[in-house]
Structure formats: structure tokens, C-alpha cells
Short mmCIF file of C-alpha atoms and ligand atoms in Angstrom, two decimals:
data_model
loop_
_atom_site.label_atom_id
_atom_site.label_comp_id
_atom_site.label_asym_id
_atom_site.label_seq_id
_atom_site.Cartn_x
_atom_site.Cartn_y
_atom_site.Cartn_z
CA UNK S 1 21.18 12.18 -6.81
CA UNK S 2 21.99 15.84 -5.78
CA UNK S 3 25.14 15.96 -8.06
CA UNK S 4 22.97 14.42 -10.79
CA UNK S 5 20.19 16.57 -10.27
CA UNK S 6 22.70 19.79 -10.49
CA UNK S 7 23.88 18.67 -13.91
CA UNK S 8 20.38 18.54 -15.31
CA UNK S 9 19.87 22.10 -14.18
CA UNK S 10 22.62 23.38 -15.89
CA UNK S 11 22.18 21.25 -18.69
CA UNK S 12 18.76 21.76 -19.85
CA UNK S 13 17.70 24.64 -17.28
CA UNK S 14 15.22 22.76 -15.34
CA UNK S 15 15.02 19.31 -13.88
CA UNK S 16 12.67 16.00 -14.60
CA UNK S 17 12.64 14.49 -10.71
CA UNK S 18 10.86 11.47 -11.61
CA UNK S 19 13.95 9.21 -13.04
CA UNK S 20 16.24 10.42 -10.23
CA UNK S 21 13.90 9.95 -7.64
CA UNK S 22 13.35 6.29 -9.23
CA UNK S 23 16.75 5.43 -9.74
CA UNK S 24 17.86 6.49 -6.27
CA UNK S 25 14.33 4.59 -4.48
CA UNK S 26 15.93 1.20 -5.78
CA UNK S 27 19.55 1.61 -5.07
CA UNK S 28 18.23 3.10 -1.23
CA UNK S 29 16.11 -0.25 -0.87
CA UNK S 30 19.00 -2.43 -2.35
CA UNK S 31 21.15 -1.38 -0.10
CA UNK S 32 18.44 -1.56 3.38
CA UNK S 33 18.05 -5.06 1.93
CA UNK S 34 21.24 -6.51 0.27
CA UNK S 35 23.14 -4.05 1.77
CA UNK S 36 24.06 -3.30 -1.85
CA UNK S 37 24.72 0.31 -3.56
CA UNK S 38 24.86 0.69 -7.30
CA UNK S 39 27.31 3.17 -8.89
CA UNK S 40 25.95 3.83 -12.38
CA UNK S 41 29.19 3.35 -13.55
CA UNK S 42 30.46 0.26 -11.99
CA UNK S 43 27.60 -1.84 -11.25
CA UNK S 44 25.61 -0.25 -14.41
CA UNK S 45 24.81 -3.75 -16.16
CA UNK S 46 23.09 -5.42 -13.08
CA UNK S 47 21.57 -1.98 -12.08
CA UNK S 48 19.76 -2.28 -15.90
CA UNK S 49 18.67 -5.18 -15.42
CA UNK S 50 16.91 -4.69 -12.13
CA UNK S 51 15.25 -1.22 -13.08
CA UNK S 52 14.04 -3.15 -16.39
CA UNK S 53 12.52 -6.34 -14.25
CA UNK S 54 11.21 -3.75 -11.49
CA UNK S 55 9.72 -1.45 -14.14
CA UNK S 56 8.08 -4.84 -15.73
CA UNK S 57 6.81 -5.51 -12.92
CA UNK S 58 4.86 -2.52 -12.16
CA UNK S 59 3.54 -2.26 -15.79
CA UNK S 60 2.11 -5.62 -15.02
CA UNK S 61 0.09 -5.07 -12.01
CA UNK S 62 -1.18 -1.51 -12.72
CA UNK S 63 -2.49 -3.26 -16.26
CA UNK S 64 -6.08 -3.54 -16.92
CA UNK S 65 -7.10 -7.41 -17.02
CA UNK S 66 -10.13 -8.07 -18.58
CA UNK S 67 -10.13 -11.55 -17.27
CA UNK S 68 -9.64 -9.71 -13.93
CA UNK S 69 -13.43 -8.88 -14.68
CA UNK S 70 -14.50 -11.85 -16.88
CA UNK S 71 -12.66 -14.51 -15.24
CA UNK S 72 -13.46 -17.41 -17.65
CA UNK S 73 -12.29 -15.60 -20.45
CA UNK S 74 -8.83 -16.60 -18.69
CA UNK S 75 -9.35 -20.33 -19.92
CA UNK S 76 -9.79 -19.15 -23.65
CA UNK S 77 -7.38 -16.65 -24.03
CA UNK S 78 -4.60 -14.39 -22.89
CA UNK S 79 -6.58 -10.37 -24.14
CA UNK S 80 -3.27 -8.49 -23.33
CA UNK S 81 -0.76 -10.96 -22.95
CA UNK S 82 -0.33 -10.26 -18.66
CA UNK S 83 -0.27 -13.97 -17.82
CA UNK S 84 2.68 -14.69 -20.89
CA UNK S 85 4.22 -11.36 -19.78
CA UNK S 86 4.48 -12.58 -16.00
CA UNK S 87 5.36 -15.99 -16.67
CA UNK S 88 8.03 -14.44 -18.96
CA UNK S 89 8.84 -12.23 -15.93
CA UNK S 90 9.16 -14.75 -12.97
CA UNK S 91 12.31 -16.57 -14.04
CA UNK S 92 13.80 -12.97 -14.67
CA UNK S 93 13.34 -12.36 -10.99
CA UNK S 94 14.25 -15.37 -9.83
CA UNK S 95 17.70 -15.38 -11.81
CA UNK S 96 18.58 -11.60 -10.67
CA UNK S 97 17.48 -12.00 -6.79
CA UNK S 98 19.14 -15.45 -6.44
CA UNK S 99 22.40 -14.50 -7.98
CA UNK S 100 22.64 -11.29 -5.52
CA UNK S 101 21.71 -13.90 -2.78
CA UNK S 102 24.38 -16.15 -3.66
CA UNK S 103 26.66 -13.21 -3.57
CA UNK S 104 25.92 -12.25 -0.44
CA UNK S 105 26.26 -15.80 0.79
CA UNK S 106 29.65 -16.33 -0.32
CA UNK S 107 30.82 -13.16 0.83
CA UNK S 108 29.55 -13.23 3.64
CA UNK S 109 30.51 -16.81 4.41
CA UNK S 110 34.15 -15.71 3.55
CA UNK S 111 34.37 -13.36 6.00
CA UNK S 112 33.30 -15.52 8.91
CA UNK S 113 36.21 -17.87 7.73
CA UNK S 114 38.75 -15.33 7.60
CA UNK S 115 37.21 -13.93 10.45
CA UNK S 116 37.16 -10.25 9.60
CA UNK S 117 33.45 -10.54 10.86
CA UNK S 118 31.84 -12.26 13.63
CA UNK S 119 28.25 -13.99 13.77
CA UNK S 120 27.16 -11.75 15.90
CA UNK S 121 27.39 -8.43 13.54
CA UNK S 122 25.16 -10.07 10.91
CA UNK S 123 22.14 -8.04 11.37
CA UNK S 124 21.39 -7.34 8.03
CA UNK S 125 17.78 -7.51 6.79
CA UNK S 126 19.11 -10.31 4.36
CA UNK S 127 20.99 -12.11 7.06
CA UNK S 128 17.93 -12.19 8.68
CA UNK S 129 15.37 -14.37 5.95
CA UNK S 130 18.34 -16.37 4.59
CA UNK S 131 17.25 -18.86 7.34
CA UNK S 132 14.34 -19.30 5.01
CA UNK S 133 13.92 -22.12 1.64
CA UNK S 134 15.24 -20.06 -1.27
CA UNK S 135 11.95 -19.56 -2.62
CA UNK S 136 10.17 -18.21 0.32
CA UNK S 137 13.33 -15.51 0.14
CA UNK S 138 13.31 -15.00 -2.74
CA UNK S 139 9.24 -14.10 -2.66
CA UNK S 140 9.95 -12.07 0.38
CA UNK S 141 12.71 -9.98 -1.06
CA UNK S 142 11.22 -9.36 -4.63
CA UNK S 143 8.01 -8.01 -2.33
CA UNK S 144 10.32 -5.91 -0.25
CA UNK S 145 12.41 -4.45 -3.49
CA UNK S 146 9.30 -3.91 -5.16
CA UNK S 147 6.78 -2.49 -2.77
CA UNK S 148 9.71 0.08 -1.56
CA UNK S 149 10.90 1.69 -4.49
CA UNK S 150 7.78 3.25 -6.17
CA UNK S 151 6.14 4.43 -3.03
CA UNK S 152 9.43 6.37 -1.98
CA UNK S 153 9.81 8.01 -5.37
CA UNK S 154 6.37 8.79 -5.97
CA UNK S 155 5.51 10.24 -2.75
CA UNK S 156 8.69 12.34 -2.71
CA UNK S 157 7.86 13.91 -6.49
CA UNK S 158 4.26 14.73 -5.03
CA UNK S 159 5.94 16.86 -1.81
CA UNK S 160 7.95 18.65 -4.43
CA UNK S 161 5.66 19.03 -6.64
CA UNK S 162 3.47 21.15 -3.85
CA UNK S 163 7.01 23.12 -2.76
CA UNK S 164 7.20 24.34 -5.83
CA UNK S 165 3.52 25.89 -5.67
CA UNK S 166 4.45 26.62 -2.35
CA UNK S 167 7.77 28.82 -1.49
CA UNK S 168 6.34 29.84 1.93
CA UNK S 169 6.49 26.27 3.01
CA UNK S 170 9.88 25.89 1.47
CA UNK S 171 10.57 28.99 3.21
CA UNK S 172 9.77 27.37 6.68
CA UNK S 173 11.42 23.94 6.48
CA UNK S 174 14.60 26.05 5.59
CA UNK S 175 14.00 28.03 9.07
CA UNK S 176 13.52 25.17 10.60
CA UNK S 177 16.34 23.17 9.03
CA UNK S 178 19.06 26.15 9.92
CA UNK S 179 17.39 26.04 13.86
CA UNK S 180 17.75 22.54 14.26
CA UNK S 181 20.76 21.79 12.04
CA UNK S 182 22.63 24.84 11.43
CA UNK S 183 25.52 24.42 8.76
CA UNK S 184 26.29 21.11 9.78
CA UNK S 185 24.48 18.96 6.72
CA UNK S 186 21.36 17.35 6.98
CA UNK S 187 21.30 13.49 8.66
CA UNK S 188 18.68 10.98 9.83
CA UNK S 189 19.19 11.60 13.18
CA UNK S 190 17.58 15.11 12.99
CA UNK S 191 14.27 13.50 11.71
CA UNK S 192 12.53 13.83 14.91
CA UNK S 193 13.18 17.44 15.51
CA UNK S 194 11.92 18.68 12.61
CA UNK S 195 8.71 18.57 13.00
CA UNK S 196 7.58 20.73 10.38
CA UNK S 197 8.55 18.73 8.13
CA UNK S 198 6.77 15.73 9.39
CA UNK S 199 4.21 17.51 9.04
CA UNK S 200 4.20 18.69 5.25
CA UNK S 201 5.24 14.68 4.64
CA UNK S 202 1.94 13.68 6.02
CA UNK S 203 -0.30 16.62 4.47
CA UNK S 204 1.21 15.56 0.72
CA UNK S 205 0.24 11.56 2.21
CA UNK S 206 -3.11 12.96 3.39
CA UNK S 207 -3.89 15.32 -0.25
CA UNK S 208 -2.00 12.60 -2.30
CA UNK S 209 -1.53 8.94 -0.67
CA UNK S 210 0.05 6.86 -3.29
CA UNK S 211 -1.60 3.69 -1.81
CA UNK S 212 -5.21 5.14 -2.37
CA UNK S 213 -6.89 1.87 -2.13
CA UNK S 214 -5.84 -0.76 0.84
CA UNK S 215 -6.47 -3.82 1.84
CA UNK S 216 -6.75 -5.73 -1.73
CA UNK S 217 -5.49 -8.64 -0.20
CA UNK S 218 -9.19 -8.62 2.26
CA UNK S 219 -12.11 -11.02 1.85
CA UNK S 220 -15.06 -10.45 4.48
CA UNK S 221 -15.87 -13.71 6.19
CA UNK S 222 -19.20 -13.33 7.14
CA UNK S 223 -22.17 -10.85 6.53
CA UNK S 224 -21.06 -7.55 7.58
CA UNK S 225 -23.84 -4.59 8.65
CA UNK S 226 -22.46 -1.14 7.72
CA UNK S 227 -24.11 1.65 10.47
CA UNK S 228 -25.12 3.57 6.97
CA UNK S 229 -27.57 0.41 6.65
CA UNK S 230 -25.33 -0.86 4.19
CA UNK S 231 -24.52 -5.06 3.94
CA UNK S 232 -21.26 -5.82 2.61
CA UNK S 233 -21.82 -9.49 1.87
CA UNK S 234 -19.62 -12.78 3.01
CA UNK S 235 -16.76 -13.38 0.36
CA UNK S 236 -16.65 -9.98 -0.92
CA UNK S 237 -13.19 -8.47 -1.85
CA UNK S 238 -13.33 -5.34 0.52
CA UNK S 239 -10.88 -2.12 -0.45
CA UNK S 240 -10.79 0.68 1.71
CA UNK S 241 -10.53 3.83 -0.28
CA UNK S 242 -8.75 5.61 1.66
CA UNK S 243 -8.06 8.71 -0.82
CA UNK S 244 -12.43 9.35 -0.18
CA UNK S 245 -12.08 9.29 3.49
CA UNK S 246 -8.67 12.04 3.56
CA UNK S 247 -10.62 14.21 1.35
CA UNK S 248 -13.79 14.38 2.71
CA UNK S 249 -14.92 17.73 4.35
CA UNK S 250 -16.63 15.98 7.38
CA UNK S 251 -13.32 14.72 7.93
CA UNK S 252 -11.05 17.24 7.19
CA UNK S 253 -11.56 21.24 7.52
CA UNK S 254 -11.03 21.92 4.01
CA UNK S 255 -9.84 18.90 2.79
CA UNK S 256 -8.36 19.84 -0.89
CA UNK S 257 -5.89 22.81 0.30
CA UNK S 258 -2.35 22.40 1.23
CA UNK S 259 -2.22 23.20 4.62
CA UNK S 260 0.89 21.39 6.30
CA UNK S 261 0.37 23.59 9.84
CA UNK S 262 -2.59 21.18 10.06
CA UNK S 263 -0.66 18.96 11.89
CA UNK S 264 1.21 21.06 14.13
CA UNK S 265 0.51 21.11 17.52
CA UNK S 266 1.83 24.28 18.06
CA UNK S 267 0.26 26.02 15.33
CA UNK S 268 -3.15 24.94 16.44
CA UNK S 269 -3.21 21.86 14.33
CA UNK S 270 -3.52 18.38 15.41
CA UNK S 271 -0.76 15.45 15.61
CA UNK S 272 -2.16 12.40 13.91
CA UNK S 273 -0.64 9.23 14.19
CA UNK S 274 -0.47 7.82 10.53
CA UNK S 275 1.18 4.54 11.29
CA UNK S 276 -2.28 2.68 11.35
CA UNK S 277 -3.63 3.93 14.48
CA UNK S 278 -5.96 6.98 13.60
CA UNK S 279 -8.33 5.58 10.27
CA UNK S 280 -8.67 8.90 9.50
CA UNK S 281 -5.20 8.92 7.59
CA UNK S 282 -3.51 5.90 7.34
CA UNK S 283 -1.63 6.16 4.28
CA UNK S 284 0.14 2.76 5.46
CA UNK S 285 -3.11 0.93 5.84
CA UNK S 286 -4.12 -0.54 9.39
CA UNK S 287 -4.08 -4.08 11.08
CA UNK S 288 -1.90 -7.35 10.05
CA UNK S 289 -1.49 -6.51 6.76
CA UNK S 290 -0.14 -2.93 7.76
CA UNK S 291 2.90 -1.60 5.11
CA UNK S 292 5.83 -3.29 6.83
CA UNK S 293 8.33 -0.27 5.08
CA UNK S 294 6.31 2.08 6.62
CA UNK S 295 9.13 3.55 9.46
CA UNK S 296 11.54 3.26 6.64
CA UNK S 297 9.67 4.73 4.02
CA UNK S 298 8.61 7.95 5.98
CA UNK S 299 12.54 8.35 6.79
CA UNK S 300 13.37 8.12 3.55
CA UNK S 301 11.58 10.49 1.85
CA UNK S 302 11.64 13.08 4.84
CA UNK S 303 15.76 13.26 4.74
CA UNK S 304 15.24 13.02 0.83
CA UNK S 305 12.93 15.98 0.82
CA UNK S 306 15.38 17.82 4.09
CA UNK S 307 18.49 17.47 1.64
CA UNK S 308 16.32 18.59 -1.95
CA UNK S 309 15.13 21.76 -0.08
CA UNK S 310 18.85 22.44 1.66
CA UNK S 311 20.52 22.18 -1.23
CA UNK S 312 18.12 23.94 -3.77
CA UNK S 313 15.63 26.35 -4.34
CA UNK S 314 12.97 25.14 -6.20
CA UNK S 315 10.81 27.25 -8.25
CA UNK S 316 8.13 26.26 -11.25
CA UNK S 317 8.91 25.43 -14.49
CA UNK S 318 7.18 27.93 -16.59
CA UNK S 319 7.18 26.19 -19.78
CA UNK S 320 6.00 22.49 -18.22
CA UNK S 321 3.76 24.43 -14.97
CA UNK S 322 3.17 21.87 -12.12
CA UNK S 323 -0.20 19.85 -12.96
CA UNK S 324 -1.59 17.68 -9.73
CA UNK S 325 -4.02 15.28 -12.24
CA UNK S 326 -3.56 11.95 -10.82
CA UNK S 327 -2.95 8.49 -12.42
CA UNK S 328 -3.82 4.95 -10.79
CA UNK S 329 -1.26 2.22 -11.83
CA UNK S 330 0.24 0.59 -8.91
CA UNK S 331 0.32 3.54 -6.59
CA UNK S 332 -1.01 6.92 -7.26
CA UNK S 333 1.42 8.87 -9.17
CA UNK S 334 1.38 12.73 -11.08
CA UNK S 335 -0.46 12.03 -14.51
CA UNK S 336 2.52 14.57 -15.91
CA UNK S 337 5.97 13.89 -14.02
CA UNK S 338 6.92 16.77 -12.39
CA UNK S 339 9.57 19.42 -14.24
CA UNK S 340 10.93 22.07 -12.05
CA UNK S 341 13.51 24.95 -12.04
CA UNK S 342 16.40 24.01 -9.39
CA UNK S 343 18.66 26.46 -8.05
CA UNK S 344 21.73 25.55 -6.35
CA UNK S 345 22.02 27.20 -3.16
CA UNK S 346 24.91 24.39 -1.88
CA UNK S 347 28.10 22.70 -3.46
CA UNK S 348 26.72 19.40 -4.47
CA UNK S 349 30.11 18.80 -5.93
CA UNK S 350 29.33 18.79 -9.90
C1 HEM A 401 6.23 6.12 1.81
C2 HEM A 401 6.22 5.01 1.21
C3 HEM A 401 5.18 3.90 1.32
C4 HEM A 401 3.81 3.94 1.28
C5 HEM A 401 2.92 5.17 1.13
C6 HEM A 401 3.35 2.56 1.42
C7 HEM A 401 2.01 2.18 1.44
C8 HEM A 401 1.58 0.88 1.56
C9 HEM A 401 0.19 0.50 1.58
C10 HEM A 401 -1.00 1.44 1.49
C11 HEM A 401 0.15 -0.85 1.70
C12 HEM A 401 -1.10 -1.73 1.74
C13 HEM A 401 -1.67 -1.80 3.14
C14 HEM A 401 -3.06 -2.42 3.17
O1 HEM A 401 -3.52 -2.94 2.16
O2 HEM A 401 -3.71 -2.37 4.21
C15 HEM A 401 1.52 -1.33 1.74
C16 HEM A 401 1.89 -2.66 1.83
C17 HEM A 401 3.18 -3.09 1.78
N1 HEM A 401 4.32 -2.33 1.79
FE1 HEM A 401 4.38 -0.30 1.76
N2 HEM A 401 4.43 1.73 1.53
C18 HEM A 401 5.57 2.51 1.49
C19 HEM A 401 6.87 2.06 1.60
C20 HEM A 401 7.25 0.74 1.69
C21 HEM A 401 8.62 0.29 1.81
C22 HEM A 401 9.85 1.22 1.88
C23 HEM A 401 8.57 -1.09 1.84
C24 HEM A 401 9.70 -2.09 1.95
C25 HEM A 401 10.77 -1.94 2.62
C26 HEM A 401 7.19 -1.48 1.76
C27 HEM A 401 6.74 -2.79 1.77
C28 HEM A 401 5.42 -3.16 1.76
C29 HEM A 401 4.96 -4.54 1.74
C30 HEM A 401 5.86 -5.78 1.71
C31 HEM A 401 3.56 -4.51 1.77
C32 HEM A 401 2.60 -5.71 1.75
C33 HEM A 401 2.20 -6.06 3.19
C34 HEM A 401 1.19 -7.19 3.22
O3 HEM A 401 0.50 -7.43 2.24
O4 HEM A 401 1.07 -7.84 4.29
N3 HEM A 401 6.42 -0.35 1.68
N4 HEM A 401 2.36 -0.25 1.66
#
């Protein structure tokens, strides 16, 4: 991504993040999963075919419905052609996920005859579900592949998207990058020291969580008596917005400015566990149906983000200026993807 990113710059002058950050989301979760890395030259046909079905996919399920809202126009007639679309979809998935299953099978099955590898190594999230039918694993990876790729990118283009209007924060995580790793090359190990950087990963998830709405998947059982007076009837579909609740100013001391140091301890701010634990930002949701990816998602984007602001200095792109307007499809994404100017600072080996 770095090397590809550099070319852009000196290409066109400035750099689109979005279809990088995309592109790299899905080959980072095919390889946690499958243990699988795409090079867009070798791999590039199956690669296609995956971005297409994933892209597909998300068009589908951040689609208005109006049978979503009118349910019985469902047994007239199809308004925007989602249910042919996803039935049209399905057998896409299933073809793609069970031949890269297979695949792994065999291989993997070859090397415990030839014994290069023994039982015990297979720890692979794959090895791992292939106990299950090869529907349920199928469901189960298709969730994991799809869930994980959008978040990471999105949530990545909204950090850089406030370092650009921000080059005193950039200007800190690069202190704090040379303290804690010198020269040496940013790796996942450092994660936990650099705690400024935590923390500007979890303002951008507080200002701009790109799960804004949890819990879809809720119904409430029984009668349920807000302390507002409010009655949230049995068999309602509950969603927490989440997105009201991190921008509300009885919350949060003024909830719409950037304001990483928020959540450092030593700078007088607070250190909120957003794993679930404290409602007042949990960008991951809360309870059983907590985001699963949510250790490896908040990795992910902070060594993504250590290695974008190591390697360049980012700056605005005058003619396309940063705009924050937000769009609801499947997660929360920039209305306008973000363009910015991106300065090499390191060899990233053009
Ligand atoms: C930083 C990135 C991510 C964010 C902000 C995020 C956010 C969320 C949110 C808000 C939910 C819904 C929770 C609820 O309704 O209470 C969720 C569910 C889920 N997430 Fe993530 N997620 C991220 C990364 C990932 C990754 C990397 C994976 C996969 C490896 C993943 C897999 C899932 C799955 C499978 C669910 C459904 C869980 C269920 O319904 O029981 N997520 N995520």
C-alpha cells in the first residue's frame, strides 16, 4: 500500500486513500482468515472477483428496501431488485469461499502427509471452523471477510482525514513514534506503547464511529420502562445510536472538536475502555453480540495509521479540501472520499 500510495503522489500530485485503504482491508482479513495474501499481479483474477462479490455485498445491505418498511409489498413485487440481486449474489459467495476452502484443505492436508507440518501448528483461524458443516463455514467466514474489511478502511480514511486538518497531532504521533521506536520501522508489537496514538484512534471512533447504530440484530422481550418515562414496547427492534450518545455535550466536554489528549491520562484526559465496557463509547457495541474483530480491528488500523504518518507527511489537498459530511450505507463513511497531498519522508521503495 505504501509503495502504491507513493506512485499516486507522484503521478497525479495527491492521493485518493479510499481504494488503497479498501484493497489492502481485504487482502489484511484474507490473510488473518485464509492465511491468504493477494499480489495484484499474481493472484489478480481471484482478487477481482472477491472485491466485486464484497463490494456487492455492501451495496446490498446499505440499499433502501421499501419492503423493509412495507413488508407485504415483498409478496407482490421485487421495487429495486435486492432480493434477485442477493439471490444472484449467494451462489457467487458460496463458489469463491468454498473453492479457497478446498484449497486450503488440500494443502494443508498435503503437508501433514509429507509431514513438513505437524497437527499441532494448525492454529489458523480457518483451521479452527473447518471442524464445522461447510455451510455453517462458509456463513461464518463470508461474515468475518465482510464485516472486517469496510470497518478497517473506513475508519482509517476518517483518522487521516482529521491529520490532515490537524499537523499538530501528526506532529505528536511522530514524537512519539521516534521515542518509542526510533529508526527501527514501525511493528505491532509497539502498539501498546504508543499511547498517543490509541488515543487519536479512539477520538476519530468517538467523533466518527463507522458502526453508528448497534445492536440491529436486538428484539426487546418484554415491556421495557426507560427512567426518561419512556416504554419501549415487547417485540420492538431496539438500535442503540450510539453516534447521539458520543456527541452529546452532557456526555462529552465539547463533543464535536478533535481533541485526541482527551483520552490521555497524562494530559489530564481520561482512559476509556472502548471494548464494550464503558457505554459511553463503545464503538464495538456491548454484550453477546459484541464486534468479535474488535482487538484485531483496532490493531489494524493503529499500525496502518503508525506506518501512513512515518512514512509521509500529509497535508490538504487544496483543490479537493477535506469535507467531514457523513454517509450511512453499511458503516458510516466520508460522503466525499478523502484526497490528500502525501509527502514522502521514507523510501517506500517505488
Ligand atoms: C475498527 C473496525 C471495526 C469496527 C468499528 C466494528 C464495529 C462493529 C459493530 C458496531 C458491530 C455491531 C455490534 C452490535 O450490534 O452491538 C460489529 C459486529 C461485528 N463485527 Fe465488527 N467492527 C470492526 C472490525 C471488525 C473486524 C476486523 C471483524 C472480523 C474479523 C469484525 C467482525 C464482526 C462481526 C462478525 C460482527 C457481528 C457480531 C454478531 O452479530 O454477533 N469486525 N462490528
Amino acid at each position: 500500500m505504501l509503495k502504491n500510495l507513493a506512485n499516486e503522489q507522484s503521478l497525479n500530485g495527491a492521493v485518493s486513500l479510499r481504494k488503497h485503504l479498501k484493497a489492502a482491508a481485504l487482502n489484511n482479513i484474507m490473510g488473518s482468515i485464509f492465511g491468504k495474501r493477494y499480489d495484484p499481479t499474481e493472484d489478480a483474477e481471484e482478487f477481482r472477483v472477491l472485491k466485486a462479490i464484497v463490494k456487492e455485498g455492501f451495496e446490498l445491505l446499505g440499499a433502501f428496501n421499501w419492503s423493509d418498511y412495507l413488508p407485504w409489498l415483498s409478496y407482490f413485487y421485487d421495487p429495486s431488485r435486492i432480493v434477485a440481486r442477493c439471490e444472484a449474489l449467494v451462489p457467487r459467495v458460496r463458489k469463491l469461499v468454498k473453492a479457497i476452502i478446498e484449497q486450503h484443505q488440500l494443502r494443508t492436508s498435503m503437508r501433514i502427509l509429507f509431514l513438513i507440518m505437524p497437527i499441532s501448528s494448525m492454529s489458523c483461524f480457518l483451521w479452527m471452523v473447518m471442524r464445522s458443516s461447510m455451510n455453517d463455514m462458509i456463513a461464518v467466514l463470508w461474515e468475518m471477510i465482510f464485516r472486517g474489511t469496510d470497518t478497517v478502511a473506513l475508519l482509517t480514511e476518517w483518522v487521516m482525514a482529521e491529520l490532515v486538518l490537524h499537523p499538530e497531532v501528526q506532529a505528536k504521533l511522530r514524537q512519539e513514534l521516534k521515542a518509542v521506536v526510533e529508526d527501527r520501522g514501525v511493528v505491532d508489537a509497539d502498539m501498546p506503547r504508543l499511547s498517543y496514538l490509541q488515543a487519536v484512534v479512539k477520538e476519530v471512533l468517538r467523533l466518527h464511529p463507522p458502526g453508528p447504530l448497534l445492536s440491529w440484530a436486538r428484539l426487546s422481550t418484554e415491556d421495557v420502562c426507560l427512567s426518561n418515562g419512556m416504554v419501549i414496547p415487547a417485540n420492538t427492534t431496539a438500535m442503540v445510536n450510539m453516534w447521539a450518545i458520543t456527541h452529546d455535550g452532557v456526555v462529552w466536554d465539547d463533543p464535536h472538536k478533535f481533541m485526541p489528549e482527551r483520552f490521555v491520562a497524562e494530559m489530564g484526559g481520561v482512559d476509556v475502555d472502548i471494548r464494550g465496557r464503558d457505554l459511553r463509547l463503545a464503538p464495538f457495541g456491548a454484550g453477546r453480540r459484541v464486534c468479535p474483530g474488535k482487538n484485531l480491528g483496532l490493531a489494524t488500523v493503529a499500525l496502518w495509521v503508525a506506518k501512513l504518518v512515518d512514512h509521509f507527511d500529509w497535508a490538504e489537498d487544496k483543490a479537493k479540501p477535506v469535507d467531514f459530511s457523513e454517509v450511512l450505507k453499511l458503516s458510516c463513511e466520508m460522503k466525499h472520499p478523502l484526497s490528500a497531498v502525501a509527502i514522502v519522508k521514507k523510501d517506500v521503495m517505488i
